[in-house]
XYZ file of C-alpha atoms in Angstrom:
655
model
C 117.203 95.776 110.955
C 116.882 96.141 107.191
C 119.959 95.310 105.110
C 118.938 97.406 102.120
C 116.050 99.076 100.301
C 116.234 100.031 96.642
C 113.920 101.625 94.095
C 114.681 101.110 90.401
C 112.875 101.291 87.076
C 112.063 98.253 84.963
C 114.672 99.528 82.543
C 117.345 98.929 85.205
C 117.999 102.529 86.374
C 118.440 102.770 90.168
C 116.508 105.824 91.356
C 117.279 105.596 95.079
C 118.798 103.113 97.515
C 119.403 102.691 101.238
C 121.924 100.415 102.957
C 121.668 99.502 106.636
C 124.337 100.321 109.191
C 127.069 97.731 109.434
C 126.186 96.148 106.069
C 129.273 96.022 103.865
C 128.210 93.579 101.167
C 126.730 94.987 97.972
C 123.052 94.307 97.305
C 123.496 94.094 93.516
C 123.934 90.288 93.614
C 120.630 89.498 95.402
C 118.700 92.091 93.346
C 120.088 90.758 90.044
C 119.183 87.218 91.129
C 115.652 88.432 91.896
C 115.373 90.026 88.445
C 116.712 86.942 86.636
C 114.844 84.276 88.579
C 111.531 85.980 89.363
C 110.685 89.112 87.412
C 112.037 87.993 84.028
C 110.692 84.461 84.499
C 107.131 85.663 85.226
C 107.103 84.293 88.783
C 105.930 87.489 90.476
C 102.747 85.946 91.897
C 104.524 85.550 95.240
C 106.120 88.794 96.482
C 109.004 87.170 98.401
C 112.288 85.603 97.294
C 115.152 83.989 99.202
C 118.779 84.412 98.140
C 121.420 82.739 100.334
C 120.982 84.230 103.829
C 118.784 87.117 102.679
C 115.014 87.308 102.351
C 113.810 89.783 99.717
C 110.346 91.304 99.391
C 109.363 93.348 96.380
C 106.453 95.318 94.938
C 105.790 96.258 91.324
C 104.394 99.667 90.386
C 103.051 99.074 86.893
C 101.783 102.614 86.339
C 105.257 104.175 86.533
C 107.208 100.942 85.712
C 109.013 100.857 89.087
C 110.223 98.048 91.351
C 110.574 98.444 95.152
C 112.829 95.851 96.836
C 113.653 95.432 100.528
C 116.179 92.909 101.884
C 116.742 91.580 105.410
C 118.210 88.510 107.099
C 115.892 85.528 106.650
C 116.299 84.446 110.295
C 114.412 87.619 111.318
C 110.623 87.771 111.435
C 109.681 91.320 110.495
C 105.903 91.606 110.475
C 105.830 95.232 109.350
C 107.678 94.788 106.042
C 104.608 94.328 103.808
C 102.871 97.463 105.098
C 106.139 99.384 105.113
C 106.902 98.681 101.436
C 103.344 99.793 100.528
C 103.796 103.051 102.462
C 107.147 103.740 100.795
C 105.611 103.162 97.364
C 102.743 105.594 98.008
C 105.010 108.328 99.448
C 107.554 108.001 96.633
C 104.845 108.150 93.944
C 103.133 111.148 95.498
C 106.337 113.104 96.025
C 107.937 112.522 92.600
C 104.821 112.165 90.469
C 105.821 114.920 88.042
C 109.275 113.450 87.391
C 107.892 109.942 86.948
C 105.198 111.039 84.481
C 107.882 112.400 82.158
C 108.891 108.978 80.912
C 112.309 108.363 79.448
C 115.660 107.106 80.636
C 117.348 110.536 80.356
C 114.666 112.167 82.504
C 115.176 109.591 85.253
C 118.967 109.886 85.069
C 118.881 113.691 85.340
C 116.347 113.728 88.201
C 117.477 113.821 91.830
C 115.414 111.759 94.292
C 116.228 112.946 97.846
C 114.054 110.458 99.679
C 116.227 109.536 102.694
C 114.426 111.660 105.317
C 110.997 110.425 104.325
C 112.263 106.840 104.261
C 113.722 107.044 107.783
C 110.519 108.605 109.101
C 108.423 105.800 107.574
C 110.807 103.142 108.884
C 110.684 104.623 112.395
C 106.881 104.685 112.352
C 106.702 101.086 111.113
C 109.106 99.801 113.792
C 107.306 101.701 116.583
C 103.908 100.402 115.480
C 105.209 96.821 115.511
C 106.678 97.308 119.022
C 103.478 98.937 120.293
C 101.482 96.019 119.019
C 103.735 93.581 120.849
C 103.210 89.838 121.186
C 99.646 88.806 121.975
C 99.385 87.204 125.402
C 97.352 84.038 125.868
C 94.060 84.678 127.665
C 93.372 83.026 130.972
C 90.871 80.240 131.540
C 88.451 82.584 133.344
C 88.331 84.861 130.274
C 87.516 82.002 127.920
C 84.044 80.845 126.920
C 84.688 77.372 128.232
C 84.846 78.627 131.837
C 81.265 79.919 131.579
C 79.878 76.503 130.739
C 78.641 74.228 133.526
C 78.751 70.462 133.512
C 74.956 70.337 133.165
C 74.930 72.615 130.125
C 77.648 70.559 128.471
C 75.669 67.345 128.972
C 72.445 68.869 127.656
C 74.022 70.341 124.540
C 76.237 67.367 123.748
C 73.756 65.658 121.449
C 72.003 68.811 120.268
C 69.384 71.236 121.652
C 67.148 70.340 124.568
C 64.012 70.634 122.462
C 65.430 68.255 119.903
C 66.229 65.673 122.579
C 62.721 65.898 124.025
C 61.288 65.619 120.558
C 63.465 62.596 119.958
C 62.230 61.003 123.186
C 58.612 61.687 122.250
C 59.128 60.040 118.884
C 60.614 56.993 120.560
C 57.688 56.786 123.024
C 55.239 57.149 120.152
C 56.878 54.241 118.385
C 56.653 52.137 121.528
C 52.965 52.985 122.035
C 52.067 52.172 118.424
C 51.617 48.397 118.904
C 48.918 49.035 121.596
C 46.568 50.520 118.974
C 45.859 47.193 117.290
C 42.046 47.396 117.326
C 42.140 50.176 114.747
C 44.600 48.295 112.621
C 41.951 47.525 110.025
C 41.204 51.179 109.481
C 44.880 51.969 109.095
C 45.274 49.171 106.584
C 42.126 50.248 104.804
C 43.339 53.763 104.115
C 46.315 52.766 102.042
C 44.179 50.221 100.162
C 41.646 52.897 99.225
C 44.439 55.235 98.231
C 45.845 52.512 96.042
C 42.426 51.921 94.547
C 41.965 55.573 93.602
C 45.338 55.512 91.925
C 44.384 52.396 89.987
C 41.059 53.898 88.919
C 42.710 56.977 87.536
C 41.659 59.347 90.359
C 45.141 60.529 91.152
C 45.316 64.330 91.310
C 41.523 64.799 91.904
C 40.047 66.515 94.946
C 37.679 64.729 97.323
C 34.599 66.476 95.896
C 35.568 65.556 92.310
C 35.973 61.905 93.310
C 32.517 61.891 94.963
C 30.945 63.497 91.878
C 32.609 60.912 89.635
C 31.307 58.040 91.766
C 27.766 59.458 91.622
C 27.883 59.575 87.809
C 29.066 55.945 87.697
C 26.257 54.923 90.056
C 23.611 56.656 87.852
C 25.005 54.916 84.724
C 24.728 51.525 86.441
C 21.084 52.220 87.428
C 20.203 53.359 83.895
C 21.932 50.344 82.321
C 24.556 52.422 80.469
C 27.957 50.853 79.910
C 30.549 51.854 82.479
C 33.577 53.649 81.120
C 36.738 51.846 81.900
C 39.502 54.021 83.192
C 41.820 55.001 80.431
C 45.273 53.632 80.785
C 48.244 55.297 79.250
C 49.429 53.268 76.265
C 52.652 51.441 76.801
C 55.379 52.368 74.359
C 56.091 49.604 71.902
C 59.344 47.844 72.616
C 61.907 48.398 69.947
C 63.535 45.265 68.643
C 67.245 45.220 69.348
C 69.277 45.882 66.249
C 71.412 43.087 65.033
C 75.182 43.460 64.756
C 76.016 45.221 61.529
C 78.791 43.929 59.363
C 81.785 46.240 59.366
C 83.033 47.282 55.943
C 86.690 48.279 55.772
C 87.175 51.136 53.332
C 90.642 50.015 52.234
C 90.037 46.314 52.640
C 88.916 45.532 49.120
C 85.774 43.707 48.019
C 86.963 40.172 48.675
C 88.917 38.447 51.422
C 91.192 36.776 48.869
C 92.918 40.093 48.311
C 94.033 40.037 51.950
C 95.477 36.506 51.812
C 99.275 36.702 51.721
C 99.932 33.158 52.873
C 100.954 31.887 49.405
C 103.545 34.612 48.829
C 105.085 34.085 52.285
C 105.003 30.305 52.196
C 108.270 29.796 50.353
C 110.398 30.916 53.352
C 112.036 33.787 51.481
C 112.109 35.961 54.594
C 113.568 33.365 56.940
C 116.908 35.152 57.215
C 118.477 35.946 60.578
C 117.955 39.117 62.577
C 121.409 40.361 61.671
C 120.503 40.257 57.972
C 117.261 42.103 58.611
C 118.974 44.891 60.488
C 121.877 45.137 58.090
C 119.580 45.872 55.140
C 118.057 49.322 55.060
C 114.466 48.739 54.038
C 112.600 51.345 51.943
C 110.630 52.554 54.948
C 113.848 53.678 56.617
C 115.067 55.935 53.817
C 114.978 59.023 56.022
C 115.562 62.641 55.121
C 118.717 64.457 56.134
C 118.894 66.131 59.557
C 122.103 68.122 59.159
C 122.347 71.375 61.090
C 119.903 72.654 63.673
C 116.618 70.836 64.194
C 113.385 72.085 62.691
C 111.042 73.838 65.117
C 107.672 72.472 66.161
C 105.028 74.432 64.288
C 101.257 74.622 64.116
C 99.986 75.375 60.634
C 96.566 76.402 61.850
C 97.766 78.954 64.395
C 97.454 81.957 62.060
C 94.032 80.896 60.844
C 92.876 80.416 64.413
C 94.102 83.888 65.348
C 92.157 85.344 62.427
C 89.077 83.439 63.536
C 89.501 84.737 67.080
C 89.872 88.287 65.796
C 86.686 87.786 63.790
C 84.905 86.484 66.876
C 86.107 89.487 68.899
C 84.815 91.813 66.187
C 81.439 90.041 66.247
C 81.337 90.374 70.030
C 82.036 94.095 69.807
C 79.290 94.544 67.219
C 76.858 92.646 69.428
C 77.775 94.823 72.404
C 77.107 97.990 70.415
C 73.764 96.710 69.073
C 72.464 95.587 72.454
C 73.521 98.838 74.076
C 71.341 100.670 71.561
C 68.321 98.437 72.204
C 68.474 98.447 76.007
C 67.137 100.859 78.217
C 64.795 103.199 78.657
C 67.138 104.316 81.404
C 68.504 106.579 78.708
C 70.483 106.012 75.534
C 73.233 108.341 76.750
C 73.795 106.239 79.869
C 74.052 103.046 77.770
C 76.561 104.642 75.410
C 78.717 105.924 78.261
C 78.557 102.500 79.926
C 79.905 100.928 76.733
C 82.692 103.497 76.466
C 83.611 103.020 80.103
C 84.404 99.397 79.337
C 86.560 100.314 76.336
C 88.244 103.670 76.875
C 91.450 103.616 78.897
C 90.430 106.216 81.427
C 91.448 104.360 84.580
C 94.074 102.004 85.869
C 93.387 98.282 86.143
C 92.422 96.883 89.532
C 92.278 93.322 90.860
C 88.457 93.406 90.771
C 88.450 94.334 87.062
C 90.746 91.454 86.138
C 89.327 88.738 88.405
C 86.542 87.451 86.056
C 88.903 87.362 83.063
C 91.694 85.694 85.050
C 89.259 83.057 86.325
C 88.348 82.133 82.741
C 92.017 82.131 81.723
C 92.871 79.844 84.641
C 90.180 77.339 83.656
C 91.314 77.534 80.021
C 94.936 76.763 80.940
C 93.918 73.820 83.123
C 91.799 72.463 80.252
C 94.903 72.670 78.034
C 96.811 70.364 80.434
C 98.666 73.014 82.460
C 99.045 71.881 86.074
C 96.414 73.560 88.287
C 99.001 75.010 90.672
C 101.049 76.450 87.797
C 97.943 77.961 86.158
C 97.036 79.753 89.403
C 100.576 81.071 89.860
C 100.674 82.318 86.261
C 97.389 84.190 86.628
C 98.523 85.710 89.936
C 101.748 86.829 88.271
C 99.831 88.467 85.409
C 97.547 90.216 87.916
C 100.576 91.634 89.771
C 102.097 92.681 86.461
C 98.971 94.566 85.314
C 97.634 95.946 88.602
C 97.713 99.744 88.498
C 98.585 99.876 84.808
C 96.607 102.373 82.725
C 94.888 100.738 79.756
C 95.315 101.992 76.233
C 92.515 103.755 74.411
C 89.684 101.506 73.185
C 91.134 98.320 74.645
C 89.100 95.836 76.669
C 90.212 94.278 79.936
C 90.017 90.807 78.345
C 92.345 91.700 75.457
C 94.817 93.381 77.833
C 94.935 90.389 80.189
C 95.170 87.905 77.298
C 98.047 89.834 75.703
C 99.938 89.976 79.009
C 99.395 86.247 79.583
C 100.666 85.406 76.089
C 103.806 87.479 76.656
C 104.360 85.751 79.995
C 103.997 82.271 78.473
C 106.453 83.087 75.663
C 108.902 84.448 78.244
C 108.644 81.217 80.267
C 109.236 78.953 77.260
C 112.200 80.973 75.989
C 115.195 79.656 77.931
C 117.416 81.723 80.199
C 120.358 80.112 78.435
C 120.423 78.524 75.008
C 121.511 74.891 74.907
C 123.509 74.476 71.684
C 124.591 70.841 71.700
C 126.408 70.920 68.333
C 128.586 73.823 69.471
C 129.264 72.187 72.844
C 130.249 68.887 71.172
C 132.735 70.711 68.915
C 134.199 72.456 71.948
C 134.554 69.131 73.815
C 136.207 67.596 70.719
C 138.774 70.401 70.699
C 139.596 69.452 74.316
C 140.028 65.779 73.265
C 137.223 64.482 75.481
C 133.727 63.112 74.806
C 130.594 65.149 75.419
C 128.427 63.190 77.893
C 124.600 63.380 78.007
C 122.602 61.468 80.640
C 118.914 60.680 80.126
C 116.624 60.131 83.118
C 112.871 59.953 83.691
C 109.986 57.777 84.808
C 109.001 54.466 83.234
C 107.635 54.286 79.702
C 108.161 57.877 78.571
C 110.453 56.975 75.645
C 114.015 57.458 76.890
C 115.622 54.790 74.712
C 113.602 55.713 71.607
C 114.468 59.412 71.822
C 118.082 58.564 72.641
C 118.180 56.744 69.279
C 116.654 59.792 67.524
C 119.288 62.078 69.055
C 121.985 59.589 68.007
C 120.728 59.754 64.416
C 120.775 63.584 64.513
C 124.336 63.634 65.862
C 125.500 61.096 63.238
C 123.931 63.213 60.489
C 126.069 66.108 61.721
C 129.281 64.081 61.460
C 129.812 62.937 65.065
C 130.540 59.452 66.373
C 128.337 58.191 69.211
C 128.837 55.668 72.010
C 125.655 54.474 73.733
C 126.154 53.372 77.356
C 123.525 50.787 78.353
C 123.129 51.698 82.035
C 119.566 50.397 82.295
C 120.535 47.150 84.002
C 117.110 46.729 85.572
C 114.497 46.348 82.784
C 114.466 43.133 80.801
C 115.122 43.776 77.114
C 116.646 47.236 77.608
C 120.081 46.230 76.270
C 118.556 44.341 73.331
C 116.463 47.405 72.427
C 119.573 49.598 72.283
C 121.448 46.929 70.279
C 118.629 46.928 67.699
C 118.836 50.714 67.404
C 122.615 50.488 67.028
C 122.318 47.997 64.146
C 119.676 50.039 62.356
C 121.632 53.276 62.721
C 124.760 51.580 61.365
C 122.713 50.260 58.444
C 121.648 53.826 57.627
C 125.267 55.010 57.897
C 127.396 52.009 56.790
C 130.936 51.816 58.212
C 132.440 51.799 54.684
C 131.179 55.375 54.266
C 133.100 56.443 57.379
C 136.523 54.932 56.908
C 135.508 51.431 57.996
C 134.572 52.561 61.528
C 131.012 52.167 62.887
C 129.524 55.544 63.709
C 127.482 54.078 66.609
C 128.683 51.561 69.147
C 127.013 50.090 72.207
C 128.846 49.718 75.522
C 127.045 47.174 77.721
C 127.869 44.854 80.605
C 124.570 42.978 80.854
C 122.050 43.169 83.676
C 122.248 43.517 87.445
C 125.456 45.589 87.453
C 126.155 48.989 89.005
C 124.964 51.664 86.540
C 127.403 54.311 87.802
C 130.360 51.963 87.227
C 129.206 51.093 83.683
C 128.860 54.795 82.837
C 132.358 55.524 84.154
C 133.864 52.684 82.091
C 131.940 53.817 78.995
C 133.255 57.401 79.309
C 136.819 56.110 79.714
C 136.375 53.841 76.683
C 134.992 56.741 74.612
C 137.981 58.908 75.565
C 140.437 56.190 74.512
C 138.595 55.418 71.252
C 138.042 59.112 70.395
C 134.240 59.091 70.390
C 132.625 62.518 70.174
C 129.488 61.899 72.245
C 128.476 59.461 74.988
C 124.729 58.977 75.498
C 123.964 57.356 78.867
C 120.645 55.485 79.013
C 119.351 54.969 82.568
C 116.545 52.834 83.976
C 113.063 54.326 84.249
C 112.147 55.004 87.851
C 109.196 56.514 89.683
C 109.959 59.650 91.636
C 108.951 57.946 94.915
C 111.363 54.994 94.513
C 114.107 56.055 96.951
C 116.705 53.317 96.180
C 116.585 53.963 92.420
C 116.641 57.745 92.910
C 119.718 57.348 95.115
C 121.402 55.260 92.387
C 120.632 57.953 89.790
C 122.060 60.697 92.007
C 125.200 58.576 92.484
C 125.595 58.061 88.721
C 125.377 61.799 88.059
C 127.568 62.800 91.009
C 130.326 60.297 90.123
C 130.474 60.860 86.353
C 129.553 64.586 86.183
C 127.942 64.543 82.711
C 127.929 67.694 80.593
C 124.139 67.590 80.243
C 121.409 65.950 82.343
C 118.176 65.667 80.363
C 114.845 64.770 81.951
C 112.606 62.847 79.541
C 108.917 63.548 80.141
C 105.831 62.858 78.079
C 103.504 65.608 76.907
C 100.440 63.685 78.129
C 100.977 64.413 81.840
C 99.222 67.217 83.702
C 99.676 67.738 87.432
C 102.010 64.733 87.587
C 104.714 66.697 85.715
C 105.151 69.018 88.693
C 105.542 66.136 91.144
C 108.011 64.277 88.910
C 110.333 67.211 88.288
C 110.277 68.525 91.852
C 111.113 65.109 93.307
C 113.779 64.316 90.697
C 115.527 67.618 91.410
C 115.110 67.127 95.161
C 116.596 63.622 94.996
C 119.587 64.831 92.958
C 120.176 67.627 95.488
C 119.748 65.434 98.588
C 122.034 62.603 97.454
C 124.764 64.764 95.970
C 128.129 64.995 97.715
C 128.919 68.589 96.672
C 127.659 71.948 97.892
C 126.430 72.823 94.393
C 124.689 69.647 93.197
C 124.005 68.862 89.537
C 120.294 69.198 88.815
C 118.297 68.768 85.604
C 119.782 70.900 82.795
C 117.078 70.450 80.155
C 113.954 68.587 79.137
C 113.098 66.177 76.313
C 109.335 66.356 75.703
C 108.068 63.152 74.064
C 104.783 62.015 72.446
C 104.091 65.576 71.335
C 102.210 64.310 68.276
C 99.462 62.736 70.426
C 98.121 65.826 72.232
C 96.787 68.141 69.493
C 96.632 71.608 71.134
C 96.806 70.422 74.775
C 100.423 71.536 75.120
C 100.237 72.597 78.771
C 102.856 70.085 79.944
C 105.544 72.204 78.236
C 104.548 75.195 80.392
C 104.402 73.139 83.609
C 107.838 71.576 83.111
C 109.694 74.754 82.170
C 107.992 76.780 84.916
C 108.977 74.289 87.630
C 112.612 73.792 86.602
C 113.395 77.067 84.850
C 115.257 74.935 82.302
C 114.645 74.838 78.528
C 112.972 72.132 76.449
C 115.896 70.969 74.315
C 114.197 68.315 72.157
C 110.605 67.521 71.224
C 109.665 64.005 70.082
C 106.917 64.045 67.445
C 106.696 60.458 66.188
C 108.325 57.030 66.014
C 110.902 57.394 63.232
C 114.426 58.771 63.570
C 113.374 61.937 61.734
C 110.670 62.785 64.278
C 112.774 65.094 66.430
C 112.170 68.828 66.693
C 113.173 71.877 68.683
C 110.597 73.974 70.532
C 108.962 76.984 68.903
C 107.722 79.039 71.876
C 105.320 81.258 69.929
C 103.710 78.332 68.092
C 103.176 76.459 71.373
C 101.671 79.537 73.058
C 99.440 80.077 70.013
C 98.139 76.508 70.346
C 97.743 76.951 74.099
C 95.666 80.126 73.803
C 93.500 78.714 70.997
C 89.885 78.440 72.094
């Protein structure tokens, strides 16, 4: 019932394989998809993967760097597969231990692994054990515990135990009988009054004998005419007077308010020109630096210093461990020394129990850095699978090993499977005499229009002409915002410098129109007018808004843009997962083709507001498997960067 079973090294050398009877299709396609989508993308926390009609289960052997993969039809429910793949791993390791210990590609290529007989024996045993187990039959009513209960027992135990009910009844009767004892009411009232009196006289905490002795002393003083000591009362703390409101002093405000009065200089109406004049003049604040070529990468200047500090802290921790191990014990200094070495020397392979405390701390650390909780758990599970059974190096701690593996995994996630080179793609589209189309989508208020303007500026700096399609026909002011950006960009790159032709134009049809139709007309206009790039701005929409999500899927399906970019802000945590999953799901559900267009890349905005809490970058790339193409780091046209994976991971792992 198995389609195939294969054993290969992590270097890609197939050591042994089995193909089921009647299976003609090659298993290289599903296995390569598993390697690309799961193993290389650090998603090995879950040991199953689905590819078309096949369900694949795999197991990593980290000691000998092997991968065991079994494939079967996903409509089948094979309960023995997990145990079977474990048995195959153990038998293969035990039988070919000598060959596997001699590491090297040539050794593996020259070795012969005749494992077919053992494999068939294990498969037969697994299938027979699953048949012998058989489906569990439902027990009859007479065999159940409910049949042994009588109606009386069910009534008695409904509200609790019998004793409790009787106790409850007694309490109720006692409450009812209480009013009949009115003659002794005075005594009952007296007791609390006397108790209150002792508290007032400062007798709280004294025994009965001490109180009697105290009263006798007071009585003797009264008889002798001595003054009676008044009970000492604890002094009440003096009430602090509320502080008055202090006058705020602005450091850059100057010593007098006259310096801040600009009414006289602005009173002559010198700045009463129209908006067109304002936008046409490039003010000094907009003299931006050049952005020709590839974008600069996001970098953290303090990452190296932080690493040095961490190394120093680790060294201090090691010193402390050594010192305390010398001071401890009278169990024996030798035992303490060997206990220390056992934690450092790589004499054994890592187990799940060894890594669990470190992984728990790593998981909490990632969540604190804004990584979605679900993603943090999956990452730690993947690292545990990757390290389980691996022999540690000499004098390395479990914490340093786990941290190094997690850093490598995070860098692998952030480095894209495919590189998105927009400048190269635009040149290729220009050679085909067509515009390169980019569609921006995302939720409300994340900065789609602002970052679209930044990307326009970057493209203009590299010598391309841009047409902005105003397809946000829903939000009031969306078209006017894009028109303002168009005027400012044209003021930075005047038409006279480009042969009298504006480098940026806006294609808009107002509000309330069909966005897909406007995008189609804009692309046709750009083709006729020989524009290089079309940037399609769409309305912000929440992922749960079905009508707007349907309209977005229609726009993408009808116009088939070259690039679909999801714009998300770096401030989100768990919400990033929900947004991306539902956006992709909506695009897949409302598409008319078998292979729907999903999100191709991510624009991460507001990256300058989060300091080292960069976890949203991990969450977004892990969910989609797509790269972060642009990073927004401010509010000017220059504040656009590309992602530096190692710098982001350095900030993420910083304590």
